[in-house]
Protein backbone atom coordinates (compact mmCIF):
# COMPACT_ATOMS: atom_id res chain seq x y z
CA MET A 1 4.24 -44.16 14.74
CA LYS A 2 2.25 -41.99 13.62
CA ASN A 3 2.67 -38.30 14.74
CA GLU A 4 -1.32 -36.43 15.24
CA LYS A 5 -0.04 -33.09 13.93
CA VAL A 6 0.84 -34.96 10.70
CA ASP A 7 -2.73 -36.36 10.94
CA ASP A 8 -3.96 -32.79 11.16
CA PHE A 9 -1.76 -31.28 8.11
CA LEU A 10 -2.91 -33.72 5.86
CA ALA A 11 -6.45 -33.57 6.64
CA VAL A 12 -6.68 -30.11 5.15
CA GLN A 13 -4.93 -30.36 1.68
CA LYS A 14 -7.33 -29.82 -1.02
CA LYS A 15 -4.59 -30.13 -4.00
CA TRP A 16 -2.05 -33.11 -2.63
CA GLN A 17 -3.36 -34.67 0.01
CA ALA A 18 -3.95 -38.50 -1.78
CA GLU A 19 0.16 -37.70 -2.94
CA LEU A 20 1.41 -36.09 0.60
CA SER A 21 0.05 -39.12 2.24
CA LYS A 22 1.69 -41.54 -0.22
CA LEU A 23 4.70 -39.90 0.44
CA ARG A 24 3.76 -40.05 4.39
CA SER A 25 3.48 -43.49 3.65
CA ILE A 26 6.73 -44.94 2.11
CA ALA A 27 8.36 -42.63 4.59
CA LEU A 28 6.73 -44.36 7.54
CA GLU A 29 7.74 -48.32 6.00
CA CYS A 30 11.33 -47.18 5.90
CA GLN A 31 11.17 -47.03 9.29
CA MET A 32 11.50 -43.32 10.46
CA GLU A 33 10.24 -41.05 13.07
CA GLU A 34 7.37 -39.45 11.99
CA GLY A 35 7.85 -35.42 13.22
CA PHE A 36 6.06 -31.99 12.00
CA LYS A 37 8.58 -29.59 11.93
CA TRP A 38 8.86 -26.03 9.94
CA MET A 39 5.24 -26.01 9.16
CA HIS A 40 5.40 -29.83 7.38
CA PRO A 41 5.69 -33.92 7.94
CA CYS A 42 9.88 -34.10 9.16
CA TYR A 43 11.10 -37.67 8.90
CA MET A 44 14.39 -39.04 11.49
CA TYR A 45 16.57 -41.40 11.54
CA GLN A 46 17.65 -41.39 15.81
CA GLY A 47 16.68 -38.28 16.15
CA LYS A 48 18.18 -36.78 12.78
CA ASN A 49 16.01 -34.68 9.99
CA ILE A 50 16.29 -37.08 6.68
CA CYS A 51 13.72 -35.50 4.47
CA LEU A 52 10.39 -33.24 4.23
CA ILE A 53 7.31 -33.52 2.73
CA HIS A 54 5.89 -30.93 1.45
CA GLY A 55 3.41 -29.63 -1.51
CA PHE A 56 3.23 -26.57 -3.77
CA LYS A 57 1.64 -24.97 -6.31
CA GLU A 58 2.65 -27.21 -8.84
CA TYR A 59 4.03 -30.43 -7.42
CA VAL A 60 4.19 -32.53 -4.72
CA GLY A 61 8.08 -33.87 -3.47
CA ILE A 62 10.37 -34.77 -0.95
CA MET A 63 12.99 -32.81 -0.04
CA PHE A 64 15.95 -34.99 1.56
CA MET A 65 18.57 -32.31 4.31
CA LYS A 66 21.85 -34.01 2.22
CA GLY A 67 20.87 -34.54 -0.81
CA SER A 68 23.66 -33.04 -2.42
CA LEU A 69 25.32 -36.22 -1.13
CA LEU A 70 23.10 -38.93 -2.75
CA GLN A 71 24.55 -40.38 -5.62
CA ASP A 72 21.59 -39.74 -7.71
CA SER A 73 21.90 -42.85 -9.61
CA GLU A 74 18.22 -42.13 -11.54
CA GLY A 75 18.66 -38.67 -11.77
CA ILE A 76 16.04 -37.57 -10.28
CA LEU A 77 17.42 -34.92 -7.98
CA TYR A 78 16.47 -31.07 -7.74
CA GLN A 79 18.36 -28.27 -6.61
CA GLN A 80 15.63 -25.87 -6.20
CA THR A 81 18.05 -22.42 -6.78
CA ASP A 82 21.23 -21.92 -7.80
CA HIS A 83 21.81 -21.09 -3.58
CA VAL A 84 20.54 -24.01 -2.37
CA GLN A 85 23.59 -25.78 -1.19
CA SER A 86 22.38 -29.34 0.59
CA GLY A 87 19.03 -30.35 0.35
CA ARG A 88 17.12 -31.59 -2.52
CA GLN A 89 13.74 -32.81 -4.11
CA ILE A 90 12.05 -35.32 -5.61
CA ARG A 91 9.16 -33.87 -7.52
CA PHE A 92 6.03 -35.08 -8.72
CA THR A 93 2.72 -34.53 -10.31
CA SER A 94 0.17 -36.73 -9.67
CA LEU A 95 0.59 -40.35 -7.62
CA GLN A 96 0.89 -42.71 -10.50
CA GLU A 97 4.57 -40.82 -10.88
CA ILE A 98 5.63 -41.88 -7.13
CA GLU A 99 3.85 -45.62 -6.90
CA THR A 100 5.67 -45.63 -10.85
CA ILE A 101 9.13 -45.38 -8.86
CA GLU A 102 7.90 -46.24 -5.25
CA SER A 103 11.19 -48.75 -5.16
CA THR A 104 13.24 -45.94 -6.33
CA LEU A 105 12.15 -43.72 -3.65
CA LYS A 106 12.82 -46.17 -0.82
CA GLN A 107 16.51 -46.32 -2.54
CA TYR A 108 17.15 -42.64 -2.03
CA ILE A 109 15.00 -42.59 1.73
CA PHE A 110 17.53 -45.76 3.05
CA GLU A 111 20.90 -44.07 1.00
CA ALA A 112 20.17 -41.24 3.43
CA ILE A 113 19.67 -42.76 6.33
CA GLU A 114 23.00 -44.29 5.61
CA VAL A 115 24.24 -41.16 4.87
CA GLU A 116 23.25 -39.63 8.57
CA LYS A 117 24.93 -42.92 10.08
CA ALA A 118 28.05 -42.27 8.79
CA GLY A 119 28.01 -38.36 9.82
CA LEU A 120 28.30 -37.13 6.48
CA LYS A 121 28.52 -33.35 6.39
CA VAL A 122 27.66 -31.12 3.19
CA THR A 123 30.85 -28.92 3.05
CA MET A 124 29.25 -25.24 3.11
CA LYS A 125 30.03 -22.31 1.26
CA ALA A 126 31.77 -19.93 3.60
CA HIS A 127 29.31 -16.77 4.34
CA GLU A 128 32.73 -15.05 2.63
CA ASP A 129 32.64 -16.26 -0.56
CA TYR A 130 28.73 -14.62 -1.13
CA GLU A 131 28.84 -11.13 -3.56
CA VAL A 132 28.48 -8.15 -2.27
CA VAL A 133 27.22 -6.19 -5.10
CA GLU A 134 28.60 -3.08 -5.32
CA GLU A 135 26.23 -0.87 -4.63
CA LEU A 136 26.80 -2.37 -0.81
CA GLN A 137 30.20 -1.98 -1.12
CA ALA A 138 29.24 1.88 -2.11
CA THR A 139 26.86 2.45 0.74
CA PHE A 140 29.44 1.02 3.43
CA GLU A 141 31.54 3.20 2.09
CA LYS A 142 29.19 6.19 3.06
CA ASP A 143 27.92 4.83 6.11
CA GLU A 144 30.21 3.81 8.08
CA SER A 145 27.66 2.28 11.09
CA LEU A 146 25.80 -0.02 8.87
CA LYS A 147 29.04 -1.67 7.88
CA THR A 148 29.96 -2.24 11.41
CA ALA A 149 26.24 -3.26 12.17
CA PHE A 150 26.59 -5.73 8.82
CA TYR A 151 29.38 -7.40 10.17
CA ALA A 152 28.26 -7.57 13.72
CA LEU A 153 25.64 -9.95 12.32
CA THR A 154 25.83 -13.65 12.85
CA PRO A 155 27.31 -15.49 9.05
CA GLY A 156 24.23 -16.46 8.33
CA ARG A 157 22.03 -13.29 8.48
CA GLN A 158 25.01 -11.81 6.33
CA ARG A 159 25.07 -14.70 4.15
CA GLY A 160 20.54 -14.20 3.75
CA TYR A 161 21.04 -10.14 3.18
CA LEU A 162 23.93 -10.66 0.68
CA LEU A 163 21.45 -13.35 -0.99
CA HIS A 164 18.55 -10.38 -0.68
CA PHE A 165 20.75 -8.20 -3.01
CA SER A 166 22.19 -10.12 -4.98
CA GLY A 167 18.91 -11.47 -5.72
CA ALA A 168 18.21 -8.07 -7.82
CA LYS A 169 19.04 -7.98 -11.61
CA GLN A 170 18.17 -4.28 -11.21
CA SER A 171 21.35 -1.86 -9.50
CA ALA A 172 17.95 0.47 -8.50
CA THR A 173 15.91 -2.70 -7.09
CA ARG A 174 19.11 -3.40 -5.04
CA MET A 175 19.75 -0.04 -4.05
CA SER A 176 15.89 -0.03 -2.66
CA ARG A 177 16.51 -3.61 -0.89
CA ILE A 178 19.45 -1.96 1.21
CA GLU A 179 17.49 1.16 2.29
CA ASN A 180 14.05 -0.98 2.66
CA VAL A 181 16.18 -3.45 5.51
CA ARG A 182 18.49 -0.21 6.85
CA SER A 183 16.89 -0.71 9.94
CA ARG A 184 16.43 -4.04 10.61
CA ILE A 185 21.14 -4.72 10.29
CA MET A 186 21.42 -1.79 12.64
CA LYS A 187 19.04 -3.53 15.14
CA GLY A 188 20.69 -6.38 15.21
CA LYS A 189 18.14 -8.40 13.06
CA GLY A 190 18.45 -10.31 10.01
CA LEU A 191 16.16 -10.62 6.87
CA THR A 192 12.89 -12.62 8.24
CA ASP A 193 14.05 -12.32 11.75
CA CYS A 194 10.47 -11.89 14.23
CA ILE A 195 10.04 -9.32 17.24
CA CYS A 196 9.98 -12.58 19.47
CA GLY A 197 13.31 -12.80 18.63
CA LEU A 198 12.97 -15.89 16.14
CA SER A 199 13.36 -16.06 12.19
CA LYS A 200 9.82 -17.03 10.60
CA ARG A 201 10.72 -19.82 9.59
CA MET A 202 11.39 -21.45 13.03
CA PRO A 203 8.98 -23.80 14.04
CA ASN A 204 8.42 -22.15 17.12
CA CYS A 205 7.59 -18.75 15.83
CA ASP A 206 4.12 -18.73 14.58
CA GLY A 207 4.49 -15.80 11.93
CA SER A 208 1.84 -13.67 13.43
CA HIS A 209 4.16 -11.32 15.20
CA LYS A 210 4.53 -8.45 13.57
CA TYR A 211 8.32 -7.62 11.15
CA ILE A 212 10.20 -4.59 11.99
């Protein structure tokens, strides 16, 4: 059954409307439930998230939540960045590309559903395994209160900061990033937390609040 929020989402798309509509049609033909999460159409099996469809500047794609567990027999899955552990995308730049591999795409969707049926889970990298950059270690040695506040954060929030810091190539940039978020860490906030208490990535937060 179609979801009205997805109707509204597609109605305002300018660049990828035909492609997104086609991906929606394929997903619905695979007998999945249609929802709207994280500001994008989401397709589920028995309430479990299977995939999202979304458009970017240069491509439109379908993202499988547990794509790393798919066999990818055609070699068409993309890992967005080295830090993405579970999700994988199939990318398209035209409606014709989607139509050309429609049957293959459905095979991937059905495989993703079987992964969910089997209860398979992605073995996630422990937050302790993420790099703690030298600049953060040095800051902790000088600022015990910051170290205490950082390790009091949830593992997910710690991981977000560690990825943010290690993503900078220059030492000066890493130091700047650490200083810029110090107050957030001291307040127990994650990198993307809003003052409403939710992450700006969560569907219940509309992103209109002031970030601190």
